[in-house]
Every structure is written in structure tokens, then in C-alpha cells.
Short mmCIF file of N, CA and C in Angstrom, two decimals:
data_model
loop_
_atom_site.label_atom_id
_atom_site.label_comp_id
_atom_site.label_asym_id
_atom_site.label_seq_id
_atom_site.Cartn_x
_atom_site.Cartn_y
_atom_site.Cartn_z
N UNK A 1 28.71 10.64 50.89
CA UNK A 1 29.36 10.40 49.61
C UNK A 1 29.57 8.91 49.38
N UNK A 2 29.88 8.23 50.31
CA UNK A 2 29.88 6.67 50.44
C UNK A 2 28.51 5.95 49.56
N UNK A 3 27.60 6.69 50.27
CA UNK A 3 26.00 5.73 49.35
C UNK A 3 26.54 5.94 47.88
N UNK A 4 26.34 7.52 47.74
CA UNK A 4 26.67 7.75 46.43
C UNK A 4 27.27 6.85 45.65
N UNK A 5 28.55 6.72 46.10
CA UNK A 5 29.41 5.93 45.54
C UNK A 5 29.24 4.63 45.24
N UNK A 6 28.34 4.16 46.21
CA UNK A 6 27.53 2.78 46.17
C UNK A 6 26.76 2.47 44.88
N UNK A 7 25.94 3.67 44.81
CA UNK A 7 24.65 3.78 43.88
C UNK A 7 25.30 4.07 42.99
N UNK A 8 26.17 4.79 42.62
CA UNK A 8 27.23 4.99 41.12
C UNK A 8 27.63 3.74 40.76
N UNK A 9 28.77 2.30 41.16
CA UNK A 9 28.75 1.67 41.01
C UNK A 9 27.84 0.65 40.81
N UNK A 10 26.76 1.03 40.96
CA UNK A 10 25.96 -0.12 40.46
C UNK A 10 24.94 -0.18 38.91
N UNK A 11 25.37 1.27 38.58
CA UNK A 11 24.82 1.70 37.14
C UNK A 11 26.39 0.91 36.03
N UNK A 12 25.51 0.49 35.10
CA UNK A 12 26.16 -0.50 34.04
C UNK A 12 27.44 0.57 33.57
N UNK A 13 27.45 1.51 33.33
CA UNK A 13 28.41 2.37 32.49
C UNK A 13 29.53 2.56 33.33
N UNK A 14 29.13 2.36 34.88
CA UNK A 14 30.14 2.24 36.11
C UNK A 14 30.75 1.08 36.46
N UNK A 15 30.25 0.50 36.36
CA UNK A 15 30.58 -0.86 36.54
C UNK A 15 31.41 -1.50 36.80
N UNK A 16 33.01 -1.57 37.34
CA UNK A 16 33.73 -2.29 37.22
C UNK A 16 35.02 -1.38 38.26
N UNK A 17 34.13 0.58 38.43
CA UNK A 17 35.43 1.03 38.70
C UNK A 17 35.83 1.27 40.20
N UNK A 18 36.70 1.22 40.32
CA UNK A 18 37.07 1.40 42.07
C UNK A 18 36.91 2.43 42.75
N UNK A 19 36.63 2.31 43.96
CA UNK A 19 36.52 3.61 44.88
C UNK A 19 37.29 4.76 44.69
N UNK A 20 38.50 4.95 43.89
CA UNK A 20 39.03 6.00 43.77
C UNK A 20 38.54 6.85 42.92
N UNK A 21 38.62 6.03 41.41
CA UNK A 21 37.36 6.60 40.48
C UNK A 21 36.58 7.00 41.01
N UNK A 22 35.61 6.49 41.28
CA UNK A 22 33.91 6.58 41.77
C UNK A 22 34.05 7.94 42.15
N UNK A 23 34.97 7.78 43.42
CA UNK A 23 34.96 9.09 44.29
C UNK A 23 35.40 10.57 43.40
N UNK A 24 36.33 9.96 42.28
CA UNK A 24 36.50 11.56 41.03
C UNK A 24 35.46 12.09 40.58
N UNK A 25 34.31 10.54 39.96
CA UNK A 25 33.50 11.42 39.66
C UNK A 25 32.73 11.96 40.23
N UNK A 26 32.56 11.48 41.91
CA UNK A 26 31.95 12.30 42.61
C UNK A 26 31.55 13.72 43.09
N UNK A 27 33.17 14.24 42.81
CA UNK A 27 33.88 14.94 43.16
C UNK A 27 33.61 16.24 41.98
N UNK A 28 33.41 16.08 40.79
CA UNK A 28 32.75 16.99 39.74
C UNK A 28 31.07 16.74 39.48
N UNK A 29 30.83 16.42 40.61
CA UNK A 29 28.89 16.21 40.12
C UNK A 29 28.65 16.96 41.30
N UNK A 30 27.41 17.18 41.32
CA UNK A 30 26.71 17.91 41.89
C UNK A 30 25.17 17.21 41.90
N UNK A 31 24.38 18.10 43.01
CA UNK A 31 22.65 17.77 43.12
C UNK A 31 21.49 18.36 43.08
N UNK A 32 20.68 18.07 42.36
CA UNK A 32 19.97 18.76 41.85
C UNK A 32 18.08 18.50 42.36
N UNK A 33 17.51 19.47 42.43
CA UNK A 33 16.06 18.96 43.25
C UNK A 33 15.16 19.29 42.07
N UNK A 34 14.02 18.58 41.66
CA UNK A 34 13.37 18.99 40.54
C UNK A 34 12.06 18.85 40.97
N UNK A 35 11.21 19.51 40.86
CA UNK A 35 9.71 19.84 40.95
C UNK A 35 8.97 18.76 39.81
N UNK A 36 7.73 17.96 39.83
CA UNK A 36 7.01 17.78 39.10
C UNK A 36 6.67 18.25 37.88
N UNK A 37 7.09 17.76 36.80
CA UNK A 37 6.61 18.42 35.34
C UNK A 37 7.77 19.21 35.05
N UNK A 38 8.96 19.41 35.85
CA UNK A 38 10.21 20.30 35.04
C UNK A 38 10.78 19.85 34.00
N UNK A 39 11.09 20.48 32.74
CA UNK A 39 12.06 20.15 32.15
C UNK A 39 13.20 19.76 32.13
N UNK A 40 14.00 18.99 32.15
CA UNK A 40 14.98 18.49 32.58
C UNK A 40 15.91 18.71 30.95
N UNK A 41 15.77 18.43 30.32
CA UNK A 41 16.25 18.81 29.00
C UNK A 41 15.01 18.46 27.81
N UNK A 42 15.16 19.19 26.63
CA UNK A 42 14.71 19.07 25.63
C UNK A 42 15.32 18.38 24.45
N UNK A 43 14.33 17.49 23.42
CA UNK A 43 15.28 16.86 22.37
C UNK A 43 15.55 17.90 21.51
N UNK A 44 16.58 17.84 21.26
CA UNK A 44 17.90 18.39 20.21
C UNK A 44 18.94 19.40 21.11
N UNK A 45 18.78 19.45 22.39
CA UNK A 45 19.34 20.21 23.09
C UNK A 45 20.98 19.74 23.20
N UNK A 46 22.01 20.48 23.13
CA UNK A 46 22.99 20.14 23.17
C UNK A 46 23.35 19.28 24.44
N UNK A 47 23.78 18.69 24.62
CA UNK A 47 24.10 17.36 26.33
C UNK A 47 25.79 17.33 26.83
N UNK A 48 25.69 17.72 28.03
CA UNK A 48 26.83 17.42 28.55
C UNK A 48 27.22 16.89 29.92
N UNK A 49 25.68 16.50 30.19
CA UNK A 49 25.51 15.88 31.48
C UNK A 49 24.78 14.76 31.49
N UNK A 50 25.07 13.55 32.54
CA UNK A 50 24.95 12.33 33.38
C UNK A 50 23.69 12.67 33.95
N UNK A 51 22.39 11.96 34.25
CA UNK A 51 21.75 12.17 35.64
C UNK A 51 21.63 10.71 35.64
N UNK A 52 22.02 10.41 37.35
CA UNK A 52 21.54 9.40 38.30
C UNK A 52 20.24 10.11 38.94
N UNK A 53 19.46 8.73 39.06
CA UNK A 53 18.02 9.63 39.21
C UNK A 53 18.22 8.85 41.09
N UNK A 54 18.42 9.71 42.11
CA UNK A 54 18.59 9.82 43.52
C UNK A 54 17.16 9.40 44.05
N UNK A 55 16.18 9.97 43.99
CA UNK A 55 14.86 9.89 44.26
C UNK A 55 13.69 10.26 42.97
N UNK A 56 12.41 9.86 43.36
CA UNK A 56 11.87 10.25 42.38
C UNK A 56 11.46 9.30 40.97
N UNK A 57 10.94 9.82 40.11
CA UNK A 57 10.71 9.24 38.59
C UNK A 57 11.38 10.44 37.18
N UNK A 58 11.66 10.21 36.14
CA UNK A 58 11.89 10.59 34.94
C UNK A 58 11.23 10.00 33.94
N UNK A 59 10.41 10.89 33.16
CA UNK A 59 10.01 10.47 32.13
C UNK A 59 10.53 10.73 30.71
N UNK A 60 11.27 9.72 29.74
CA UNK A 60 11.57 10.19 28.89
C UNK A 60 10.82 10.05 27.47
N UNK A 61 10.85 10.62 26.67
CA UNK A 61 9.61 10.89 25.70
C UNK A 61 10.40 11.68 24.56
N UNK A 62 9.39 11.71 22.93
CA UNK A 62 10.04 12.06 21.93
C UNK A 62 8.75 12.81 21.89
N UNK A 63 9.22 13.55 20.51
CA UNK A 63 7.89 14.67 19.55
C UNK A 63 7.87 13.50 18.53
N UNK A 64 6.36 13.54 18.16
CA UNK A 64 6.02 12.34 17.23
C UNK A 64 5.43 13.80 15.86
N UNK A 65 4.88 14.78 16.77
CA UNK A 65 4.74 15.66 15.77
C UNK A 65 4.64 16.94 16.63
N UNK A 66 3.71 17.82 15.99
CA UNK A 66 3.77 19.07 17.00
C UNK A 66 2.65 19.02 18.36
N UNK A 67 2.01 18.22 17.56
CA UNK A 67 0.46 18.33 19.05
C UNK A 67 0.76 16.63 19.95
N UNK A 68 1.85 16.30 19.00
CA UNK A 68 1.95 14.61 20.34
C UNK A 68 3.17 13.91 20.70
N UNK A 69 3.32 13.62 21.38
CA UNK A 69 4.46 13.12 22.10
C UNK A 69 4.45 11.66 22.41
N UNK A 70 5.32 11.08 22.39
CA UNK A 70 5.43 9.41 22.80
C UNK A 70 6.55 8.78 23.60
N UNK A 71 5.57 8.25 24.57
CA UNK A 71 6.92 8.17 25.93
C UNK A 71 7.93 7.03 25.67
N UNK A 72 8.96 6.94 25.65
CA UNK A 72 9.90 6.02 25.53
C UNK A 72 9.69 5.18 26.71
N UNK A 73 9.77 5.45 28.31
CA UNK A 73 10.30 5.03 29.46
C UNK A 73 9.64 5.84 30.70
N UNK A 74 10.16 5.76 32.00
CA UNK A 74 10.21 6.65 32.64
C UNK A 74 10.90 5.52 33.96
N UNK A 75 11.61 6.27 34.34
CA UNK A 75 12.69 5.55 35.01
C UNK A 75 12.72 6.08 36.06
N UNK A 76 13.03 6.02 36.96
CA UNK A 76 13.34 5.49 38.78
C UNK A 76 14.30 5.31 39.00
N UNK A 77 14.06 5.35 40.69
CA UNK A 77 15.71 5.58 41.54
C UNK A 77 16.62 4.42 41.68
N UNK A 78 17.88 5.09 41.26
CA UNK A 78 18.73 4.61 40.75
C UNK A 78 19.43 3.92 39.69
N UNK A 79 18.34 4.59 38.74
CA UNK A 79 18.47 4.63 37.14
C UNK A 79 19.48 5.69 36.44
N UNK A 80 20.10 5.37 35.58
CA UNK A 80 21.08 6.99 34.91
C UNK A 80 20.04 7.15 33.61
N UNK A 81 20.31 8.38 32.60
CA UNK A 81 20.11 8.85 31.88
C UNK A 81 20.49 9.64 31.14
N UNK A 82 20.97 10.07 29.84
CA UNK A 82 21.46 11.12 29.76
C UNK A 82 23.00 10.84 29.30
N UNK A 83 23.33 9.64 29.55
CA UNK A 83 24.84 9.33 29.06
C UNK A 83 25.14 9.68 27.74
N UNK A 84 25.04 9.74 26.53
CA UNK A 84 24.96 9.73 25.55
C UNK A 84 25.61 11.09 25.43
N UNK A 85 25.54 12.06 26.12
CA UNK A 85 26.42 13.86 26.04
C UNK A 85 27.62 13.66 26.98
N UNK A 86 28.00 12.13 27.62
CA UNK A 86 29.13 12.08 28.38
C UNK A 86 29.83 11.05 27.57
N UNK A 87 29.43 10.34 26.41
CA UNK A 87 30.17 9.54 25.75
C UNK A 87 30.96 9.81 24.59
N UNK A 88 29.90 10.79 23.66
CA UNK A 88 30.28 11.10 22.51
C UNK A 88 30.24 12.76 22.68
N UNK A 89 30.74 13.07 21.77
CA UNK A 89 31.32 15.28 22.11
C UNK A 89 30.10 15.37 20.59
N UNK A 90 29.34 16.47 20.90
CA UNK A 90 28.68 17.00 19.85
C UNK A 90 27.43 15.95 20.01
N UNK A 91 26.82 15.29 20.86
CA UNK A 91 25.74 14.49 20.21
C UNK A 91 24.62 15.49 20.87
N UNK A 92 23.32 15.77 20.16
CA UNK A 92 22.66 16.41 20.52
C UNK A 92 21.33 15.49 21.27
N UNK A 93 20.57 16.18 21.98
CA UNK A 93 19.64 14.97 23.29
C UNK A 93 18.45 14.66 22.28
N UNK A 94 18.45 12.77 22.30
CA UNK A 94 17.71 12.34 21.21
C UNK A 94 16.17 11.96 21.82
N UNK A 95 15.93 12.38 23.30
CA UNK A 95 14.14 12.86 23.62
C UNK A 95 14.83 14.08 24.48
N UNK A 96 13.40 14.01 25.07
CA UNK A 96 12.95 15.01 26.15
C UNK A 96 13.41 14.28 27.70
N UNK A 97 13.90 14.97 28.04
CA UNK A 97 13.24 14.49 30.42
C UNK A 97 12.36 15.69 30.96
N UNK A 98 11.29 14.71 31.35
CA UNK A 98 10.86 15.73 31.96
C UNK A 98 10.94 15.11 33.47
N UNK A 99 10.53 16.20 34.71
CA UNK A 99 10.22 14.76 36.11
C UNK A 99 9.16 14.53 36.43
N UNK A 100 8.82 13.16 36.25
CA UNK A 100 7.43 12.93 36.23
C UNK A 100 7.06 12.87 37.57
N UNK A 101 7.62 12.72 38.45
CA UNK A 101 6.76 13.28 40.25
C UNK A 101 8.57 14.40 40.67
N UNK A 102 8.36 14.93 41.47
CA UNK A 102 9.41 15.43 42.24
C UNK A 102 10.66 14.21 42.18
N UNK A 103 12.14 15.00 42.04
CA UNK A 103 12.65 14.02 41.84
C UNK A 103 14.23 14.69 42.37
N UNK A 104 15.26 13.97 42.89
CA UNK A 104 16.81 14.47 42.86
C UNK A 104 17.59 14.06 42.18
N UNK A 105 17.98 14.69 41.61
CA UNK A 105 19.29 14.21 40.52
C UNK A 105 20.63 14.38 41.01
#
């Protein structure tokens, strides 16, 4: 839980808070193992979760129409994502994640 806590503090939205914090939010997260090519969420999907990306890659990407897609990013370990359903209540997910190799969240 210590790394964790390491690697939490060093994402920008964390930034500043002390080991006691850190360790709360530790303490309501959980881990997650993702296979190559999973969905991780879809855009317009309702959001209420954080991912720190542990290992692995994420690719995030929009619908440009129905037959094409356009990648925003794809981000790596010890990247977050996904903040945006932990900041604001009601915002719905403005791409896709998918995991672009095997990945832990």
C-alpha cells in the first residue's frame, strides 16, 4: 500500500496530500486486471470512477462517426484517467478506454 501511495501522490490531482489522505483513498479503491482490447468504459457512459493505470497502456479515443474512431492519447504507467466522474456528479464519459496491451488498474 506504501508504493501505492507513492504513485498516488505523484498524479497532479493528488498532489499536495499527506499520507493520511492518500491512505483514505486507498482504502476505498480497489484493483483491477484488464486483458488486451477490453473495454474499460464507453463515451457517454455514466463515470464514477478514477483509474491509475498500475501497469500496462490505455488507449483513449472518441466516435468521429459510426465506422471511425480517433485516438485522443494512450497513456501508461502511472498515468490517471477518468477523473472527470470524480470531480463533477452527473458528467457523462467524454471518449472511450479501451486497454491497449494488458493492463492493472
Amino acid at each position: 500500500m506504501k508504493d501505492l501511495a507513492i504513485r498516488l501522490s505523484k498524479i497532479g490531482l493528488f498532489q499536495g496530500l499527506d499520507k493520511e489522505q492518500l491512505d483514505s483513498i486507498l482504502r476505498i479503491s480497489s484493483t483491477e486486471e484488464v486483458g488486451q482490447g477490453t473495454m474499460i468504459f464507453q463515451e457517454g457512459d455514466p463515470g464514477e470512477e478514477l483509474y491509475l493505470i498500475l501497469s500496462g497502456k490505455v488507449r483513449i479515443s472518441r466516435h468521429l462517426s459510426t465506422v471511425r474512431e480517433e485516438a485522443l492519447a494512450v497513456l501508461e504507467e502511472g498515468q490517471a484517467f477518468g477523473e472527470m466522474a470524480v470531480i463533477e456528479d452527473s458528467v457523462l464519459r467524454s471518449a472511450m478506454a479501451r486497454a491497449h496491451e494488458a493492463c492493472t488498474l
